[in-house]
Amino acid sequence: MRNTAAVILAAGQGTRMKSTKHKVLHEIAAKPMLFHLMDTVHLLGCEQQVLIIGSGREQVEEAVGTTEYKAKFAVQEEQLGTGHAVMMACNALEGCSGDVIILFGDTPFIPLEVMQKMLAAKNIEGEQPGIVVLGFDAENPGRYGRLVLAEDDSLERIVEYKDANDAERAITLCNSGMMVVDGDKLFEWLDSLSNDNAAGEYYLTDLVERARADGVKTVVVKAEEHDVMGVNSRADLAVAENAFQIKRRREMMNTGVTLIDPATVYFADDTKIANDVVIEPNVYFGPGVTVHNGARIKAFSHLEGAIVGEGASIGPYARLRPGADVGEKAKIGNFVEVKKAKLGNGAKVSHLSYIGDAQVGAGANIGAGTITCNYDGFFKYQTVVGDGAFIGSNTALVAPVTIGNGAIIGAGSVISSDIDIDALGVTRAKQKQIDGFAAKFRSDKLAKKEQE
Ligand code: UD1
Ligand code: CA
């Protein structure tokens, strides 16, 4: 197969999103939609990738800059149409011969197999079409461009909705917008486009007639409508998110993860879950979570940037924030928040605690209501709890502080200096008892009340 370059159009404003954030950076499964598309393009093995940016371009440049995607940028100052947008890739693609696949940043879920099918159709022995357009049979063709087929079922031309007559509008075979074009001809054909049409734009779609005028064959490859779904509004974004989640839940179950009520569990694109993990209803995975074999994530838990060890138990109602690293068979119970903290194997934090910037040893037991006081309003400090230590309920561990292996902390203590191995640390006022006080208190108050 020939070399392939990809051109991704993302210069449009996306006004219907009603957002200050660029449309292609809106997230699906905790990842910008553009990056879902760029992942597929990467798998396709494109030698060159060019992103056409314009409106809100700084945002796209910055976001891509934080990743390892190898894309060149080409700027389209004014959005004069999809054909004009592709023209902007001319310099970036200088010297590149082969096939150019043209994609839209707001149509992020074209499956890899569909892209491969387009490239394969472009390279059929003997046929060698100059353009392969991705079409689909639309349930409701609305304002999509229509594909007009020739007698031999090749593609004769594409007519935009605005320019179409009634007979053309009755066609249900629509243009997804995506196409593969012969790289040797692409820019020559683009140069001859005109904007003499209903929208006053340079239409990429006019390339088809232009190629045929050169006696070059143009054809259609078909996709399913849901594969070519574009995201233009918040409602579309929600539909795309839902479609992603349905697919991912099925994939998770196929790899041996139990989802008791799949529809209530949300994954990030990068969530990694081993087999024999059970996920109870209403669990949300933000980015960067790995869950190892046999763990159980109980209902109403929220996890991001966390590692859950083999056989560990999380929740119900737990929150694991970035840097939470929970050891094998450890237990995080209800209303516990863990951030940037490593918990050893078998450690337990069962109820109502905040453990942040900490290291908790294997088998340690953190009592209900324990708080690591990790922040003084300016800096963060570490708490270290040794192996097998026992922290009594309602303890404040004022960091930086270290509790030795096997030490015990008395309930209700505020611990601000280190406690040695196997020692008891306790900071409570001495307990007093005043015999008969309560009975006398009640009788005095009752007598006073009767006098009123
Ligand atoms: C386009 C197709 C139409 C197809 C539809 C599918 C053309 C002329 N029409 O129409 O046949 O049915 O997609 O959704 O191609 N963009 C730029 N610069 C521009 C204009 C657009 O970068 O000057 C980008 C947009 O950001 C977007 C993509 O190109 O990602 C598509 O543009 P859009 O205006 O949505 O195209 P449609 O008019 O919907
Ligand atoms: Ca569109």
CSV table of C-alpha atoms and ligand atoms in Angstrom, one decimal:
chain,number,residue,atom,x,y,z
A,1,MET,CA,0.0,0.0,0.0
A,2,ARG,CA,1.1,3.6,-0.7
A,3,ASN,CA,2.2,6.1,1.9
A,4,THR,CA,-0.7,7.8,3.7
A,5,ALA,CA,-1.0,11.3,5.1
A,6,ALA,CA,-3.9,12.6,7.2
A,7,VAL,CA,-5.4,16.0,7.1
A,8,ILE,CA,-7.8,16.8,10.0
A,9,LEU,CA,-10.1,19.8,9.7
A,10,ALA,CA,-10.6,21.7,12.9
A,11,ALA,CA,-10.7,25.3,12.0
A,12,GLY,CA,-14.4,25.9,12.4
A,13,GLN,CA,-15.8,27.7,15.4
A,14,GLY,CA,-18.3,25.1,16.5
A,15,THR,CA,-20.8,27.9,17.4
A,16,ARG,CA,-23.5,25.5,18.3
A,17,MET,CA,-21.5,24.2,21.3
A,18,LYS,CA,-22.0,27.7,22.9
A,19,SER,CA,-18.6,27.3,24.5
A,20,THR,CA,-15.4,29.2,25.1
A,21,LYS,CA,-13.7,25.9,24.7
A,22,HIS,CA,-12.8,24.8,21.2
A,23,LYS,CA,-15.3,22.2,19.9
A,24,VAL,CA,-12.8,19.4,19.3
A,25,LEU,CA,-11.4,19.7,22.8
A,26,HIS,CA,-14.7,18.8,24.4
A,27,GLU,CA,-14.3,15.5,26.1
A,28,ILE,CA,-15.8,12.1,25.5
A,29,ALA,CA,-14.8,9.5,28.1
A,30,ALA,CA,-12.5,12.1,29.8
A,31,LYS,CA,-10.5,12.7,26.6
A,32,PRO,CA,-10.8,15.4,24.0
A,33,MET,CA,-12.8,14.2,21.0
A,34,LEU,CA,-9.9,15.2,18.7
A,35,PHE,CA,-7.6,12.8,20.5
A,36,HIS,CA,-9.9,9.9,19.9
A,37,LEU,CA,-9.6,10.6,16.2
A,38,MET,CA,-5.8,11.1,16.4
A,39,ASP,CA,-5.5,7.7,18.1
A,40,THR,CA,-7.2,6.0,15.2
A,41,VAL,CA,-5.1,7.9,12.7
A,42,HIS,CA,-2.0,6.8,14.6
A,43,LEU,CA,-3.1,3.2,14.4
A,44,LEU,CA,-3.7,3.6,10.6
A,45,GLY,CA,0.0,4.3,10.4
A,46,CYS,CA,-0.1,7.7,8.7
A,47,GLU,CA,3.3,9.0,7.9
A,48,GLN,CA,2.2,12.7,8.2
A,49,GLN,CA,-0.6,14.3,10.1
A,50,VAL,CA,-1.7,17.9,9.5
A,51,LEU,CA,-4.2,19.6,11.7
A,52,ILE,CA,-6.0,22.6,10.1
A,53,ILE,CA,-6.7,25.1,12.8
A,54,GLY,CA,-8.1,28.6,12.8
A,55,SER,CA,-10.7,29.8,15.2
A,56,GLY,CA,-9.5,29.2,18.8
A,57,ARG,CA,-6.3,27.7,17.4
A,58,GLU,CA,-4.2,28.5,20.5
A,59,GLN,CA,-6.3,26.2,22.5
A,60,VAL,CA,-5.8,23.3,20.1
A,61,GLU,CA,-2.0,24.0,19.8
A,62,GLU,CA,-1.7,24.0,23.6
A,63,ALA,CA,-3.7,20.8,24.1
A,64,VAL,CA,-1.8,18.9,21.4
A,65,GLY,CA,1.4,20.3,22.8
A,66,THR,CA,0.9,18.5,26.0
A,67,THR,CA,0.7,15.1,24.2
A,68,GLU,CA,3.0,12.9,22.1
A,69,TYR,CA,0.9,13.2,19.0
A,70,LYS,CA,3.2,14.0,16.0
A,71,ALA,CA,1.0,16.5,14.1
A,72,LYS,CA,1.9,19.5,12.1
A,73,PHE,CA,-0.4,22.6,12.3
A,74,ALA,CA,-1.6,24.5,9.3
A,75,VAL,CA,-3.5,27.7,9.9
A,76,GLN,CA,-6.7,28.7,8.0
A,77,GLU,CA,-7.1,32.3,9.0
A,78,GLU,CA,-10.6,32.7,7.5
A,79,GLN,CA,-13.0,29.8,7.3
A,80,LEU,CA,-13.9,29.9,3.6
A,81,GLY,CA,-15.0,26.3,3.3
A,82,THR,CA,-13.8,22.7,3.6
A,83,GLY,CA,-12.0,22.8,0.3
A,84,HIS,CA,-10.1,26.0,1.3
A,85,ALA,CA,-9.3,24.3,4.6
A,86,VAL,CA,-7.5,21.4,3.0
A,87,MET,CA,-5.6,23.8,0.7
A,88,MET,CA,-3.9,25.1,3.8
A,89,ALA,CA,-2.1,21.7,4.2
A,90,CYS,CA,-0.2,22.3,1.0
A,91,ASN,CA,3.1,23.4,2.5
A,92,ALA,CA,3.0,20.9,5.4
A,93,LEU,CA,2.5,18.1,2.8
A,94,GLU,CA,5.1,19.3,0.4
A,95,GLY,CA,7.0,16.4,-1.1
A,96,CYS,CA,4.5,13.9,0.2
A,97,SER,CA,3.1,11.6,-2.4
A,98,GLY,CA,0.6,8.9,-1.8
A,99,ASP,CA,-2.9,9.0,-0.4
A,100,VAL,CA,-4.3,11.8,1.7
A,101,ILE,CA,-7.2,10.9,4.0
A,102,ILE,CA,-9.2,13.9,5.0
A,103,LEU,CA,-11.0,13.8,8.3
A,104,PHE,CA,-13.1,16.2,10.5
A,105,GLY,CA,-12.0,16.8,14.1
A,106,ASP,CA,-15.6,16.8,15.2
A,107,THR,CA,-16.3,13.4,13.7
A,108,PRO,CA,-14.0,11.4,16.0
A,109,PHE,CA,-15.3,7.9,16.0
A,110,ILE,CA,-14.7,6.6,12.4
A,111,PRO,CA,-13.5,3.1,13.1
A,112,LEU,CA,-10.1,2.0,12.0
A,113,GLU,CA,-11.5,-0.7,9.8
A,114,VAL,CA,-13.6,1.9,7.9
A,115,MET,CA,-10.5,4.1,7.3
A,116,GLN,CA,-8.7,0.9,6.1
A,117,LYS,CA,-11.6,0.0,3.9
A,118,MET,CA,-11.3,3.5,2.2
A,119,LEU,CA,-7.6,3.1,1.7
A,120,ALA,CA,-8.1,-0.4,0.3
A,121,ALA,CA,-10.7,0.9,-2.2
A,122,LYS,CA,-8.4,3.6,-3.3
A,123,ASN,CA,-5.7,1.0,-4.1
A,124,ILE,CA,-7.7,-1.7,-5.9
A,125,GLU,CA,-5.6,-3.1,-8.7
A,126,GLY,CA,-6.6,-1.9,-12.1
A,127,GLU,CA,-9.3,0.5,-10.8
A,128,GLN,CA,-7.1,3.1,-9.1
A,129,PRO,CA,-9.8,5.7,-8.3
A,130,GLY,CA,-8.6,9.2,-7.7
A,131,ILE,CA,-11.0,9.8,-4.8
A,132,VAL,CA,-12.9,7.6,-2.4
A,133,VAL,CA,-15.7,9.2,-0.5
A,134,LEU,CA,-17.1,7.9,2.7
A,135,GLY,CA,-20.9,7.8,2.4
A,136,PHE,CA,-23.8,6.4,4.5
A,137,ASP,CA,-27.5,5.7,4.2
A,138,ALA,CA,-29.1,8.3,6.4
A,139,GLU,CA,-32.2,7.6,8.4
A,140,ASN,CA,-32.9,11.3,8.3
A,141,PRO,CA,-30.7,12.9,5.6
A,142,GLY,CA,-31.5,16.5,6.8
A,143,ARG,CA,-28.8,18.9,5.6
A,144,TYR,CA,-26.1,16.5,4.6
A,145,GLY,CA,-24.5,16.7,1.2
A,146,ARG,CA,-26.0,14.1,-1.2
A,147,LEU,CA,-24.0,11.5,-3.2
A,148,VAL,CA,-25.1,11.3,-6.8
A,149,LEU,CA,-24.1,7.9,-8.3
A,150,ALA,CA,-23.4,7.3,-12.0
A,151,GLU,CA,-24.9,4.4,-13.9
A,152,ASP,CA,-22.0,2.1,-13.0
A,153,ASP,CA,-22.5,3.0,-9.3
A,154,SER,CA,-19.3,5.0,-9.2
A,155,LEU,CA,-19.6,8.5,-7.7
A,156,GLU,CA,-20.6,11.2,-10.2
A,157,ARG,CA,-20.8,14.2,-7.9
A,158,ILE,CA,-21.7,15.5,-4.5
A,159,VAL,CA,-24.3,18.1,-4.1
A,160,GLU,CA,-24.6,20.2,-1.0
A,161,TYR,CA,-28.0,20.4,0.5
A,162,LYS,CA,-28.2,24.2,0.0
A,163,ASP,CA,-27.5,23.7,-3.7
A,164,ALA,CA,-29.7,20.6,-4.3
A,165,ASN,CA,-33.0,20.5,-6.2
A,166,ASP,CA,-35.9,18.4,-4.9
A,167,ALA,CA,-34.9,15.3,-6.8
A,168,GLU,CA,-31.4,15.5,-5.3
A,169,ARG,CA,-32.7,16.1,-1.8
A,170,ALA,CA,-34.7,12.9,-2.1
A,171,ILE,CA,-31.4,10.9,-2.2
A,172,THR,CA,-30.7,9.2,1.1
A,173,LEU,CA,-27.1,8.3,0.4
A,174,CYS,CA,-25.2,11.1,2.2
A,175,ASN,CA,-21.7,12.5,2.4
A,176,SER,CA,-19.9,11.9,5.7
A,177,GLY,CA,-17.4,14.5,4.7
A,178,MET,CA,-14.5,12.1,4.9
A,179,MET,CA,-12.5,11.2,1.8
A,180,VAL,CA,-9.3,9.8,0.5
A,181,VAL,CA,-7.7,11.7,-2.4
A,182,ASP,CA,-4.7,11.0,-4.6
A,183,GLY,CA,-2.0,13.1,-3.1
A,184,ASP,CA,-0.3,13.8,-6.5
A,185,LYS,CA,-3.5,15.5,-7.7
A,186,LEU,CA,-5.1,16.9,-4.5
A,187,PHE,CA,-3.6,20.4,-4.6
A,188,GLU,CA,-3.9,20.8,-8.3
A,189,TRP,CA,-7.6,19.9,-8.1
A,190,LEU,CA,-8.1,22.2,-5.1
A,191,ASP,CA,-6.5,25.1,-6.8
A,192,SER,CA,-9.3,25.1,-9.5
A,193,LEU,CA,-12.2,25.1,-7.1
A,194,SER,CA,-14.6,28.1,-7.2
A,195,ASN,CA,-16.9,29.4,-4.5
A,196,ASP,CA,-19.8,30.1,-6.8
A,197,ASN,CA,-22.4,28.3,-4.8
A,198,ALA,CA,-25.2,28.8,-2.4
A,199,ALA,CA,-22.9,29.1,0.6
A,200,GLY,CA,-20.2,31.1,-1.2
A,201,GLU,CA,-17.6,28.6,0.1
A,202,TYR,CA,-14.9,26.5,-1.5
A,203,TYR,CA,-16.4,23.0,-1.2
A,204,LEU,CA,-14.2,20.0,-0.8
A,205,THR,CA,-17.0,18.1,-2.2
A,206,ASP,CA,-16.5,19.7,-5.6
A,207,LEU,CA,-13.3,17.7,-6.0
A,208,VAL,CA,-15.3,14.8,-7.3
A,209,GLU,CA,-16.6,16.6,-10.4
A,210,ARG,CA,-13.1,18.1,-10.9
A,211,ALA,CA,-11.5,14.7,-10.8
A,212,ARG,CA,-14.0,13.2,-13.3
A,213,ALA,CA,-13.4,16.1,-15.7
A,214,ASP,CA,-9.8,14.7,-15.8
A,215,GLY,CA,-11.2,11.3,-16.6
A,216,VAL,CA,-10.4,10.0,-13.1
A,217,LYS,CA,-12.6,7.5,-11.4
A,218,THR,CA,-14.3,8.4,-8.1
A,219,VAL,CA,-16.1,6.0,-5.8
A,220,VAL,CA,-18.1,5.6,-2.6
A,221,VAL,CA,-17.3,3.4,0.4
A,222,LYS,CA,-20.2,3.0,2.8
A,223,ALA,CA,-20.1,3.3,6.6
A,224,GLU,CA,-22.8,2.8,9.2
A,225,GLU,CA,-24.5,6.1,10.2
A,226,HIS,CA,-23.4,5.8,13.8
A,227,ASP,CA,-19.8,5.5,12.8
A,228,VAL,CA,-19.8,8.9,11.0
A,229,MET,CA,-21.7,10.8,13.7
A,230,GLY,CA,-20.5,14.3,14.1
A,231,VAL,CA,-20.6,16.4,17.3
A,232,ASN,CA,-22.0,19.8,16.7
A,233,SER,CA,-23.9,20.5,20.0
A,234,ARG,CA,-24.0,19.5,23.6
A,235,ALA,CA,-26.8,17.1,22.8
A,236,ASP,CA,-24.6,15.4,20.2
A,237,LEU,CA,-21.8,15.3,22.7
A,238,ALA,CA,-24.0,13.4,25.2
A,239,VAL,CA,-25.1,11.0,22.4
A,240,ALA,CA,-21.5,10.4,21.5
A,241,GLU,CA,-20.5,9.8,25.2
A,242,ASN,CA,-23.4,7.4,25.6
A,243,ALA,CA,-22.4,5.4,22.5
A,244,PHE,CA,-18.8,5.3,23.7
A,245,GLN,CA,-19.9,4.0,27.2
A,246,ILE,CA,-22.2,1.4,25.8
A,247,LYS,CA,-19.4,0.0,23.7
A,248,ARG,CA,-16.8,0.2,26.4
A,249,ARG,CA,-19.0,-1.6,29.0
A,250,ARG,CA,-19.5,-4.4,26.6
A,251,GLU,CA,-15.8,-4.7,26.0
A,252,MET,CA,-15.1,-4.7,29.7
A,253,MET,CA,-17.6,-7.5,30.3
A,254,ASN,CA,-16.1,-9.4,27.4
A,255,THR,CA,-12.7,-9.3,29.1
A,256,GLY,CA,-14.1,-10.7,32.3
A,257,VAL,CA,-15.2,-7.7,34.4
A,258,THR,CA,-18.5,-8.0,36.2
A,259,LEU,CA,-20.7,-5.0,35.9
A,260,ILE,CA,-23.8,-5.5,38.0
A,261,ASP,CA,-25.7,-2.7,36.4
A,262,PRO,CA,-23.6,-1.7,33.3
A,263,ALA,CA,-25.7,1.4,32.4
A,264,THR,CA,-24.7,3.1,35.6
A,265,VAL,CA,-20.9,2.7,35.3
A,266,TYR,CA,-18.8,5.3,33.4
A,267,PHE,CA,-15.3,4.6,32.1
A,268,ALA,CA,-12.5,6.9,30.9
A,269,ASP,CA,-10.9,6.0,27.6
A,270,ASP,CA,-7.8,4.9,29.5
A,271,THR,CA,-9.4,2.9,32.3
A,272,LYS,CA,-7.7,-0.4,32.8
A,273,ILE,CA,-9.5,-3.2,34.6
A,274,ALA,CA,-8.3,-6.7,35.0
A,275,ASN,CA,-10.6,-9.7,34.9
A,276,ASP,CA,-12.6,-10.9,37.9
A,277,VAL,CA,-13.1,-7.4,39.1
A,278,VAL,CA,-16.6,-6.7,40.3
A,279,ILE,CA,-18.0,-3.2,39.8
A,280,GLU,CA,-21.2,-2.4,41.7
A,281,PRO,CA,-23.8,0.1,40.4
A,282,ASN,CA,-23.1,3.9,40.1
A,283,VAL,CA,-19.3,4.0,39.8
A,284,TYR,CA,-17.4,6.7,37.9
A,285,PHE,CA,-13.9,6.3,36.5
A,286,GLY,CA,-12.0,9.5,35.7
A,287,PRO,CA,-8.8,9.4,33.8
A,288,GLY,CA,-5.8,7.2,34.8
A,289,VAL,CA,-7.3,4.4,36.8
A,290,THR,CA,-5.9,0.8,36.9
A,291,VAL,CA,-7.7,-1.9,38.8
A,292,HIS,CA,-6.1,-5.3,39.4
A,293,ASN,CA,-7.5,-8.8,39.5
A,294,GLY,CA,-10.3,-9.7,41.9
A,295,ALA,CA,-10.8,-6.2,43.4
A,296,ARG,CA,-14.3,-5.0,44.1
A,297,ILE,CA,-15.4,-1.4,43.5
A,298,LYS,CA,-18.6,-0.9,45.6
A,299,ALA,CA,-21.5,1.3,44.7
A,300,PHE,CA,-21.3,5.1,44.4
A,301,SER,CA,-17.5,5.4,44.2
A,302,HIS,CA,-15.5,7.9,42.2
A,303,LEU,CA,-12.0,7.1,41.1
A,304,GLU,CA,-9.4,9.0,39.1
A,305,GLY,CA,-5.6,8.7,38.8
A,306,ALA,CA,-5.6,5.7,41.1
A,307,ILE,CA,-4.3,2.1,41.3
A,308,VAL,CA,-6.3,-0.5,43.0
A,309,GLY,CA,-4.4,-3.7,44.0
A,310,GLU,CA,-5.4,-7.3,43.6
A,311,GLY,CA,-8.3,-8.3,45.8
A,312,ALA,CA,-8.7,-4.8,47.3
A,313,SER,CA,-12.1,-3.5,48.3
A,314,ILE,CA,-13.2,0.1,47.6
A,315,GLY,CA,-16.3,1.8,48.8
A,316,PRO,CA,-19.3,2.1,48.9
A,317,TYR,CA,-19.1,5.9,48.6
A,318,ALA,CA,-15.3,6.1,48.4
A,319,ARG,CA,-13.3,8.7,46.5
A,320,LEU,CA,-9.8,7.8,45.2
A,321,ARG,CA,-8.0,10.9,43.8
A,322,PRO,CA,-4.8,11.2,41.8
A,323,GLY,CA,-1.9,9.3,43.3
A,324,ALA,CA,-4.0,6.9,45.4
A,325,ASP,CA,-2.3,3.6,45.3
A,326,VAL,CA,-4.1,0.9,47.2
A,327,GLY,CA,-2.3,-2.3,48.0
A,328,GLU,CA,-3.4,-5.9,47.6
A,329,LYS,CA,-6.4,-6.9,49.7
A,330,ALA,CA,-6.4,-3.4,51.3
A,331,LYS,CA,-9.8,-1.9,52.2
A,332,ILE,CA,-11.1,1.6,51.6
A,333,GLY,CA,-14.5,2.0,53.2
A,334,ASN,CA,-17.4,4.4,53.0
A,335,PHE,CA,-16.8,8.2,52.9
A,336,VAL,CA,-13.1,7.8,52.7
A,337,GLU,CA,-11.0,10.1,50.5
A,338,VAL,CA,-7.5,9.1,49.5
A,339,LYS,CA,-5.1,11.4,47.5
A,340,LYS,CA,-1.4,10.9,46.7
A,341,ALA,CA,-1.1,8.1,49.2
A,342,LYS,CA,0.2,4.6,49.1
A,343,LEU,CA,-1.5,2.0,51.2
A,344,GLY,CA,0.3,-1.2,51.9
A,345,ASN,CA,-1.1,-4.7,51.4
A,346,GLY,CA,-4.0,-5.4,53.7
A,347,ALA,CA,-4.2,-1.9,55.2
A,348,LYS,CA,-7.6,-0.7,56.2
A,349,VAL,CA,-9.2,2.7,56.2
A,350,SER,CA,-12.8,1.7,56.7
A,351,HIS,CA,-14.8,4.8,57.6
A,352,LEU,CA,-15.0,8.6,57.2
A,353,SER,CA,-11.3,9.5,56.7
A,354,TYR,CA,-9.1,11.7,54.7
A,355,ILE,CA,-5.7,10.2,53.8
A,356,GLY,CA,-3.6,12.6,51.7
A,357,ASP,CA,0.2,12.9,51.0
A,358,ALA,CA,0.8,9.7,53.0
A,359,GLN,CA,2.3,6.3,53.1
A,360,VAL,CA,0.4,3.7,55.1
A,361,GLY,CA,2.2,0.5,55.9
A,362,ALA,CA,1.0,-3.1,55.3
A,363,GLY,CA,-1.7,-4.2,57.7
A,364,ALA,CA,-2.1,-0.8,59.3
A,365,ASN,CA,-5.5,0.0,60.6
A,366,ILE,CA,-6.7,3.6,60.3
A,367,GLY,CA,-9.7,4.2,62.7
A,368,ALA,CA,-12.9,6.0,61.8
A,369,GLY,CA,-12.6,9.7,61.3
A,370,THR,CA,-8.8,9.8,61.0
A,371,ILE,CA,-7.5,12.9,59.1
A,372,THR,CA,-4.0,13.5,57.8
A,373,CYS,CA,-3.6,17.3,58.2
A,374,ASN,CA,-1.4,17.7,55.2
A,375,TYR,CA,-1.6,21.4,54.4
A,376,ASP,CA,-0.8,24.5,56.3
A,377,GLY,CA,-2.3,26.9,53.8
A,378,PHE,CA,1.0,27.2,51.9
A,379,PHE,CA,2.8,23.8,51.7
A,380,LYS,CA,1.9,20.1,51.8
A,381,TYR,CA,3.6,17.6,54.1
A,382,GLN,CA,3.9,13.9,54.4
A,383,THR,CA,2.4,11.5,56.9
A,384,VAL,CA,4.0,8.1,57.3
A,385,VAL,CA,2.2,5.3,59.2
A,386,GLY,CA,4.3,2.1,59.8
A,387,ASP,CA,3.4,-1.5,59.1
A,388,GLY,CA,0.8,-2.9,61.5
A,389,ALA,CA,0.2,0.4,63.2
A,390,PHE,CA,-3.2,1.1,64.8
A,391,ILE,CA,-4.6,4.6,64.6
A,392,GLY,CA,-7.5,5.2,67.0
A,393,SER,CA,-10.7,6.8,65.8
A,394,ASN,CA,-10.9,10.6,65.3
A,395,THR,CA,-7.1,11.1,65.2
A,396,ALA,CA,-5.6,14.1,63.6
A,397,LEU,CA,-2.1,13.3,62.2
A,398,VAL,CA,-0.5,16.7,61.8
A,399,ALA,CA,2.1,16.3,59.0
A,400,PRO,CA,5.0,16.0,58.7
A,401,VAL,CA,4.8,13.1,61.1
A,402,THR,CA,5.8,9.5,61.3
A,403,ILE,CA,4.1,6.7,63.3
A,404,GLY,CA,6.4,3.8,63.8
A,405,ASN,CA,5.7,0.2,62.9
A,406,GLY,CA,3.3,-1.5,65.3
A,407,ALA,CA,2.6,1.8,67.2
A,408,ILE,CA,-0.8,2.5,68.6
A,409,ILE,CA,-2.5,6.0,68.7
A,410,GLY,CA,-5.2,6.6,71.3
A,411,ALA,CA,-8.5,7.7,69.9
A,412,GLY,CA,-9.2,11.4,69.6
A,413,SER,CA,-5.5,12.3,69.6
A,414,VAL,CA,-3.8,15.2,67.8
A,415,ILE,CA,-0.4,13.8,66.8
A,416,SER,CA,2.1,16.4,65.8
A,417,SER,CA,5.4,14.7,66.6
A,418,ASP,CA,6.8,11.3,65.6
A,419,ILE,CA,5.8,8.1,67.6
A,420,ASP,CA,8.4,5.3,67.9
A,421,ILE,CA,8.0,1.7,66.9
A,422,ASP,CA,5.6,-0.2,69.1
A,423,ALA,CA,4.9,2.9,71.3
A,424,LEU,CA,1.6,4.3,72.4
A,425,GLY,CA,0.9,7.9,71.4
A,426,VAL,CA,-2.0,9.7,73.0
A,427,THR,CA,-2.8,13.4,73.5
A,428,ARG,CA,-5.9,13.6,75.6
A,429,ALA,CA,-6.7,15.5,78.7
A,430,LYS,CA,-6.8,13.1,81.7
A,431,GLN,CA,-10.3,11.7,82.3
A,432,LYS,CA,-12.1,12.8,85.5
A,433,GLN,CA,-15.1,11.4,87.2
A,434,ILE,CA,-17.3,13.4,89.6
A,435,ASP,CA,-19.5,11.0,91.5
A,436,GLY,CA,-23.3,11.8,91.6
A,437,PHE,CA,-22.8,15.0,89.5
A,438,ALA,CA,-25.4,14.0,86.8
A,439,ALA,CA,-28.1,13.1,89.3
A,440,LYS,CA,-27.7,16.4,91.3
A,441,PHE,CA,-27.6,18.4,88.0
A,442,ARG,CA,-30.9,16.9,87.0
A,443,SER,CA,-32.7,17.4,90.3
A,444,ASP,CA,-31.5,21.1,90.6
A,445,LYS,CA,-32.7,21.9,87.1
A,446,LEU,CA,-36.1,20.1,87.6
A,447,ALA,CA,-36.6,22.1,90.9
A,448,LYS,CA,-35.9,25.4,89.1
A,449,LYS,CA,-38.3,24.5,86.2
A,450,GLU,CA,-41.2,23.8,88.7
A,451,GLN,CA,-40.8,27.3,90.2
A,452,GLU,CA,-41.5,29.0,86.8
B,1,UD1,C1,-19.7,19.0,5.2
B,1,UD1,C2,-19.9,18.5,3.7
B,1,UD1,C3,-21.2,17.8,3.6
B,1,UD1,C4,-21.3,16.7,4.5
B,1,UD1,C5,-21.1,17.2,6.0
B,1,UD1,C6,-21.0,16.0,6.9
B,1,UD1,C7,-18.6,20.1,2.4
B,1,UD1,C8,-18.7,21.2,1.5
B,1,UD1,N1,-19.8,19.6,2.9
B,1,UD1,O1,-20.7,19.9,5.4
B,1,UD1,O2,-21.3,17.3,2.3
B,1,UD1,O3,-22.6,16.0,4.4
B,1,UD1,O4,-19.9,17.9,6.1
B,1,UD1,O5,-21.0,16.5,8.2
B,1,UD1,O6,-17.5,19.6,2.7
B,1,UD1,N2,-14.0,23.4,8.5
B,1,UD1,C9,-12.8,24.1,8.5
B,1,UD1,N3,-12.7,25.2,7.7
B,1,UD1,C10,-13.7,25.7,7.0
B,1,UD1,C11,-15.0,25.0,7.0
B,1,UD1,C12,-15.1,23.8,7.8
B,1,UD1,O7,-11.8,23.7,9.1
B,1,UD1,O8,-13.5,26.7,6.3
B,1,UD1,C13,-14.1,22.2,9.3
B,1,UD1,C14,-15.1,22.3,10.5
B,1,UD1,O9,-14.4,22.7,11.6
B,1,UD1,C15,-15.6,20.9,10.6
B,1,UD1,C16,-15.5,20.3,9.2
B,1,UD1,O10,-14.6,21.1,8.5
B,1,UD1,O11,-14.8,20.1,11.4
B,1,UD1,C17,-16.8,20.3,8.5
B,1,UD1,O12,-17.3,21.6,8.3
B,1,UD1,P1,-18.9,21.9,8.4
B,1,UD1,O13,-19.0,23.4,8.2
B,1,UD1,O14,-19.5,21.3,9.6
B,1,UD1,O15,-19.3,21.2,7.1
B,1,UD1,P2,-20.8,21.0,6.6
B,1,UD1,O16,-21.4,22.2,6.1
B,1,UD1,O17,-21.6,20.3,7.7
B,2,CA,CA,-21.0,19.7,10.2
